[in-house]
mmCIF file with all atom_site columns, C-alpha atoms in Angstrom:
data_model
loop_
_atom_site.group_PDB
_atom_site.id
_atom_site.type_symbol
_atom_site.label_atom_id
_atom_site.label_alt_id
_atom_site.label_comp_id
_atom_site.label_asym_id
_atom_site.label_entity_id
_atom_site.label_seq_id
_atom_site.pdbx_PDB_ins_code
_atom_site.Cartn_x
_atom_site.Cartn_y
_atom_site.Cartn_z
_atom_site.occupancy
_atom_site.B_iso_or_equiv
_atom_site.pdbx_formal_charge
_atom_site.auth_seq_id
_atom_site.auth_comp_id
_atom_site.auth_asym_id
_atom_site.auth_atom_id
_atom_site.pdbx_PDB_model_num
ATOM 1   C CA . UNK A 1 1   ? -0.052 0.513  -0.099  1.00 0.00 ? 1   UNK A CA 1
ATOM 2   C CA . UNK A 1 2   ? 3.302  2.335  0.508   1.00 0.00 ? 2   UNK A CA 1
ATOM 3   C CA . UNK A 1 3   ? 3.914  1.956  -2.635  1.00 0.00 ? 3   UNK A CA 1
ATOM 4   C CA . UNK A 1 4   ? 0.845  2.577  -4.267  1.00 0.00 ? 4   UNK A CA 1
ATOM 5   C CA . UNK A 1 5   ? 0.279  5.428  -1.937  1.00 0.00 ? 5   UNK A CA 1
ATOM 6   C CA . UNK A 1 6   ? 4.021  6.593  -3.004  1.00 0.00 ? 6   UNK A CA 1
ATOM 7   C CA . UNK A 1 7   ? 3.483  6.059  -6.737  1.00 0.00 ? 7   UNK A CA 1
ATOM 8   C CA . UNK A 1 8   ? 0.425  7.863  -7.092  1.00 0.00 ? 8   UNK A CA 1
ATOM 9   C CA . UNK A 1 9   ? 1.769  10.784 -4.787  1.00 0.00 ? 9   UNK A CA 1
ATOM 10  C CA . UNK A 1 10  ? 4.635  11.184 -6.948  1.00 0.00 ? 10  UNK A CA 1
ATOM 11  C CA . UNK A 1 11  ? 2.389  10.931 -10.631 1.00 0.00 ? 11  UNK A CA 1
ATOM 12  C CA . UNK A 1 12  ? 0.021  14.013 -9.042  1.00 0.00 ? 12  UNK A CA 1
ATOM 13  C CA . UNK A 1 13  ? 2.476  15.680 -7.891  1.00 0.00 ? 13  UNK A CA 1
ATOM 14  C CA . UNK A 1 14  ? 4.453  15.463 -11.326 1.00 0.00 ? 14  UNK A CA 1
ATOM 15  C CA . UNK A 1 15  ? 1.228  16.266 -13.350 1.00 0.00 ? 15  UNK A CA 1
ATOM 16  C CA . UNK A 1 16  ? 1.189  19.551 -11.349 1.00 0.00 ? 16  UNK A CA 1
ATOM 17  C CA . UNK A 1 17  ? 4.611  20.659 -12.509 1.00 0.00 ? 17  UNK A CA 1
ATOM 18  C CA . UNK A 1 18  ? 3.773  21.965 -16.064 1.00 0.00 ? 18  UNK A CA 1
ATOM 19  C CA . UNK A 1 19  ? 0.746  24.102 -15.134 1.00 0.00 ? 19  UNK A CA 1
ATOM 20  C CA . UNK A 1 20  ? 2.874  25.506 -12.385 1.00 0.00 ? 20  UNK A CA 1
ATOM 21  C CA . UNK A 1 21  ? 5.866  27.227 -14.345 1.00 0.00 ? 21  UNK A CA 1
ATOM 22  C CA . UNK A 1 22  ? 3.148  27.848 -16.746 1.00 0.00 ? 22  UNK A CA 1
ATOM 23  C CA . UNK A 1 23  ? 1.643  29.873 -13.970 1.00 0.00 ? 23  UNK A CA 1
ATOM 24  C CA . UNK A 1 24  ? 5.575  31.282 -12.820 1.00 0.00 ? 24  UNK A CA 1
ATOM 25  C CA . UNK A 1 25  ? 5.901  32.283 -16.234 1.00 0.00 ? 25  UNK A CA 1
ATOM 26  C CA . UNK A 1 26  ? 2.416  34.636 -16.662 1.00 0.00 ? 26  UNK A CA 1
ATOM 27  C CA . UNK A 1 27  ? 3.332  35.713 -13.142 1.00 0.00 ? 27  UNK A CA 1
ATOM 28  C CA . UNK A 1 28  ? 7.033  37.031 -13.961 1.00 0.00 ? 28  UNK A CA 1
ATOM 29  C CA . UNK A 1 29  ? 5.902  38.306 -17.529 1.00 0.00 ? 29  UNK A CA 1
ATOM 30  C CA . UNK A 1 30  ? 2.997  40.486 -16.322 1.00 0.00 ? 30  UNK A CA 1
ATOM 31  C CA . UNK A 1 31  ? 4.949  41.181 -12.662 1.00 0.00 ? 31  UNK A CA 1
ATOM 32  C CA . UNK A 1 32  ? 7.811  43.015 -15.402 1.00 0.00 ? 32  UNK A CA 1
ATOM 33  C CA . UNK A 1 33  ? 5.664  43.967 -17.662 1.00 0.00 ? 33  UNK A CA 1
ATOM 34  C CA . UNK A 1 34  ? 3.702  45.909 -14.308 1.00 0.00 ? 34  UNK A CA 1
ATOM 35  C CA . UNK A 1 35  ? 7.429  46.786 -13.198 1.00 0.00 ? 35  UNK A CA 1
ATOM 36  C CA . UNK A 1 36  ? 8.679  48.656 -16.821 1.00 0.00 ? 36  UNK A CA 1
ATOM 37  C CA . UNK A 1 37  ? 4.720  50.868 -16.504 1.00 0.00 ? 37  UNK A CA 1
ATOM 38  C CA . UNK A 1 38  ? 5.757  52.010 -13.355 1.00 0.00 ? 38  UNK A CA 1
ATOM 39  C CA . UNK A 1 39  ? 8.820  52.981 -14.151 1.00 0.00 ? 39  UNK A CA 1
ATOM 40  C CA . UNK A 1 40  ? 7.828  54.297 -17.418 1.00 0.00 ? 40  UNK A CA 1
ATOM 41  C CA . UNK A 1 41  ? 4.813  55.850 -15.164 1.00 0.00 ? 41  UNK A CA 1
ATOM 42  C CA . UNK A 1 42  ? 6.996  57.852 -12.389 1.00 0.00 ? 42  UNK A CA 1
ATOM 43  C CA . UNK A 1 43  ? 9.845  58.649 -14.533 1.00 0.00 ? 43  UNK A CA 1
ATOM 44  C CA . UNK A 1 44  ? 7.534  60.754 -16.714 1.00 0.00 ? 44  UNK A CA 1
ATOM 45  C CA . UNK A 1 45  ? 6.763  64.742 -16.009 1.00 0.00 ? 45  UNK A CA 1
ATOM 46  C CA . UNK A 1 46  ? 3.189  64.767 -16.823 1.00 0.00 ? 46  UNK A CA 1
ATOM 47  C CA . UNK A 1 47  ? 2.667  62.499 -13.474 1.00 0.00 ? 47  UNK A CA 1
ATOM 48  C CA . UNK A 1 48  ? 3.087  65.274 -11.085 1.00 0.00 ? 48  UNK A CA 1
ATOM 49  C CA . UNK A 1 49  ? 1.085  67.891 -13.128 1.00 0.00 ? 49  UNK A CA 1
ATOM 50  C CA . UNK A 1 50  ? -2.126 66.215 -13.911 1.00 0.00 ? 50  UNK A CA 1
ATOM 51  C CA . UNK A 1 51  ? -4.666 64.061 -11.448 1.00 0.00 ? 51  UNK A CA 1
ATOM 52  C CA . UNK A 1 52  ? -3.865 60.589 -10.703 1.00 0.00 ? 52  UNK A CA 1
ATOM 53  C CA . UNK A 1 53  ? -7.542 58.973 -13.082 1.00 0.00 ? 53  UNK A CA 1
ATOM 54  C CA . UNK A 1 54  ? -5.977 60.960 -15.879 1.00 0.00 ? 54  UNK A CA 1
ATOM 55  C CA . UNK A 1 55  ? -1.803 59.978 -15.254 1.00 0.00 ? 55  UNK A CA 1
ATOM 56  C CA . UNK A 1 56  ? -3.462 56.189 -15.391 1.00 0.00 ? 56  UNK A CA 1
ATOM 57  C CA . UNK A 1 57  ? -5.383 57.319 -18.979 1.00 0.00 ? 57  UNK A CA 1
ATOM 58  C CA . UNK A 1 58  ? -2.383 58.687 -20.071 1.00 0.00 ? 58  UNK A CA 1
ATOM 59  C CA . UNK A 1 59  ? -0.463 55.254 -19.245 1.00 0.00 ? 59  UNK A CA 1
ATOM 60  C CA . UNK A 1 60  ? -2.237 52.214 -20.668 1.00 0.00 ? 60  UNK A CA 1
ATOM 61  C CA . UNK A 1 61  ? 0.446  49.925 -20.477 1.00 0.00 ? 61  UNK A CA 1
ATOM 62  C CA . UNK A 1 62  ? 0.888  50.025 -16.563 1.00 0.00 ? 62  UNK A CA 1
ATOM 63  C CA . UNK A 1 63  ? -2.865 50.427 -16.155 1.00 0.00 ? 63  UNK A CA 1
ATOM 64  C CA . UNK A 1 64  ? -3.529 47.329 -17.929 1.00 0.00 ? 64  UNK A CA 1
ATOM 65  C CA . UNK A 1 65  ? -0.691 45.327 -16.425 1.00 0.00 ? 65  UNK A CA 1
ATOM 66  C CA . UNK A 1 66  ? -1.552 46.774 -12.690 1.00 0.00 ? 66  UNK A CA 1
ATOM 67  C CA . UNK A 1 67  ? -4.820 45.286 -13.460 1.00 0.00 ? 67  UNK A CA 1
ATOM 68  C CA . UNK A 1 68  ? -3.666 42.091 -15.238 1.00 0.00 ? 68  UNK A CA 1
ATOM 69  C CA . UNK A 1 69  ? -2.090 41.407 -11.868 1.00 0.00 ? 69  UNK A CA 1
ATOM 70  C CA . UNK A 1 70  ? -4.359 42.279 -9.845  1.00 0.00 ? 70  UNK A CA 1
ATOM 71  C CA . UNK A 1 71  ? -7.097 39.893 -11.088 1.00 0.00 ? 71  UNK A CA 1
ATOM 72  C CA . UNK A 1 72  ? -4.474 37.577 -11.107 1.00 0.00 ? 72  UNK A CA 1
ATOM 73  C CA . UNK A 1 73  ? -3.852 37.160 -7.649  1.00 0.00 ? 73  UNK A CA 1
ATOM 74  C CA . UNK A 1 74  ? -7.812 37.799 -7.409  1.00 0.00 ? 74  UNK A CA 1
ATOM 75  C CA . UNK A 1 75  ? -7.612 34.582 -9.091  1.00 0.00 ? 75  UNK A CA 1
ATOM 76  C CA . UNK A 1 76  ? -5.478 33.060 -7.182  1.00 0.00 ? 76  UNK A CA 1
ATOM 77  C CA . UNK A 1 77  ? -2.405 32.384 -8.689  1.00 0.00 ? 77  UNK A CA 1
ATOM 78  C CA . UNK A 1 78  ? -0.725 32.470 -5.717  1.00 0.00 ? 78  UNK A CA 1
ATOM 79  C CA . UNK A 1 79  ? -1.424 29.358 -5.019  1.00 0.00 ? 79  UNK A CA 1
ATOM 80  C CA . UNK A 1 80  ? -1.481 27.754 -8.026  1.00 0.00 ? 80  UNK A CA 1
ATOM 81  C CA . UNK A 1 81  ? 2.585  29.183 -8.581  1.00 0.00 ? 81  UNK A CA 1
ATOM 82  C CA . UNK A 1 82  ? 3.007  26.667 -5.476  1.00 0.00 ? 82  UNK A CA 1
ATOM 83  C CA . UNK A 1 83  ? 0.337  24.474 -5.892  1.00 0.00 ? 83  UNK A CA 1
ATOM 84  C CA . UNK A 1 84  ? 2.898  21.038 -5.419  1.00 0.00 ? 84  UNK A CA 1
ATOM 85  C CA . UNK A 1 85  ? 4.508  22.734 -1.884  1.00 0.00 ? 85  UNK A CA 1
ATOM 86  C CA . UNK A 1 86  ? 1.417  22.635 -0.987  1.00 0.00 ? 86  UNK A CA 1
ATOM 87  C CA . UNK A 1 87  ? 0.011  19.022 -1.534  1.00 0.00 ? 87  UNK A CA 1
ATOM 88  C CA . UNK A 1 88  ? 3.636  18.110 -0.319  1.00 0.00 ? 88  UNK A CA 1
ATOM 89  C CA . UNK A 1 89  ? 3.460  19.795 2.783   1.00 0.00 ? 89  UNK A CA 1
ATOM 90  C CA . UNK A 1 90  ? 0.182  18.962 3.839   1.00 0.00 ? 90  UNK A CA 1
ATOM 91  C CA . UNK A 1 91  ? 0.683  15.465 3.261   1.00 0.00 ? 91  UNK A CA 1
ATOM 92  C CA . UNK A 1 92  ? 3.707  15.617 5.711   1.00 0.00 ? 92  UNK A CA 1
ATOM 93  C CA . UNK A 1 93  ? 1.334  17.070 8.022   1.00 0.00 ? 93  UNK A CA 1
ATOM 94  C CA . UNK A 1 94  ? -0.777 13.415 8.127   1.00 0.00 ? 94  UNK A CA 1
ATOM 95  C CA . UNK A 1 95  ? 2.040  11.038 7.644   1.00 0.00 ? 95  UNK A CA 1
ATOM 96  C CA . UNK A 1 96  ? 4.154  13.022 10.507  1.00 0.00 ? 96  UNK A CA 1
ATOM 97  C CA . UNK A 1 97  ? 1.327  10.582 12.486  1.00 0.00 ? 97  UNK A CA 1
ATOM 98  C CA . UNK A 1 98  ? 2.506  7.540  11.241  1.00 0.00 ? 98  UNK A CA 1
ATOM 99  C CA . UNK A 1 99  ? 6.423  8.160  11.569  1.00 0.00 ? 99  UNK A CA 1
ATOM 100 C CA . UNK A 1 100 ? 6.965  8.900  7.948   1.00 0.00 ? 100 UNK A CA 1
ATOM 101 C CA . UNK A 1 101 ? 7.473  12.229 5.644   1.00 0.00 ? 101 UNK A CA 1
ATOM 102 C CA . UNK A 1 102 ? 7.939  12.644 2.135   1.00 0.00 ? 102 UNK A CA 1
ATOM 103 C CA . UNK A 1 103 ? 10.239 15.368 0.565   1.00 0.00 ? 103 UNK A CA 1
ATOM 104 C CA . UNK A 1 104 ? 8.939  18.127 -2.115  1.00 0.00 ? 104 UNK A CA 1
ATOM 105 C CA . UNK A 1 105 ? 8.422  15.558 -5.103  1.00 0.00 ? 105 UNK A CA 1
ATOM 106 C CA . UNK A 1 106 ? 6.290  13.109 -3.268  1.00 0.00 ? 106 UNK A CA 1
ATOM 107 C CA . UNK A 1 107 ? 8.811  9.769  -2.415  1.00 0.00 ? 107 UNK A CA 1
ATOM 108 C CA . UNK A 1 108 ? 8.086  8.595  1.046   1.00 0.00 ? 108 UNK A CA 1
ATOM 109 C CA . UNK A 1 109 ? 10.720 8.885  3.901   1.00 0.00 ? 109 UNK A CA 1
ATOM 110 C CA . UNK A 1 110 ? 10.096 6.649  6.659   1.00 0.00 ? 110 UNK A CA 1
ATOM 111 C CA . UNK A 1 111 ? 11.848 7.768  9.773   1.00 0.00 ? 111 UNK A CA 1
ATOM 112 C CA . UNK A 1 112 ? 12.782 5.228  12.573  1.00 0.00 ? 112 UNK A CA 1
ATOM 113 C CA . UNK A 1 113 ? 10.824 4.052  15.623  1.00 0.00 ? 113 UNK A CA 1
ATOM 114 C CA . UNK A 1 114 ? 9.985  5.833  18.357  1.00 0.00 ? 114 UNK A CA 1
ATOM 115 C CA . UNK A 1 115 ? 11.532 3.716  21.100  1.00 0.00 ? 115 UNK A CA 1
ATOM 116 C CA . UNK A 1 116 ? 8.845  2.758  24.065  1.00 0.00 ? 116 UNK A CA 1
ATOM 117 C CA . UNK A 1 117 ? 10.510 2.116  27.201  1.00 0.00 ? 117 UNK A CA 1
#
């Protein structure tokens, strides 16, 4: 049963890796776009002279990328980026009661039995 559980856990974590990689790339791209847009927004001399909303209207790249980044966080991208480690941490919590653990790939680690006297 342990081997079947380990096989299924490693299979599940390995299955999550491609999607996690894509979500990480999306998060990196949107973050870089937001940072670039913010830099252009900050160094623009017109930003100080006009109202906040007019300034945002004058910098649509920053506005759209910032809204996209906020939307991604509301959609739960922060959980999707670290999903395999969340699964492994929850399994470690459950397996601790059985004197076992697992690594980040899902391989089981059997701990020595405690000595009862």
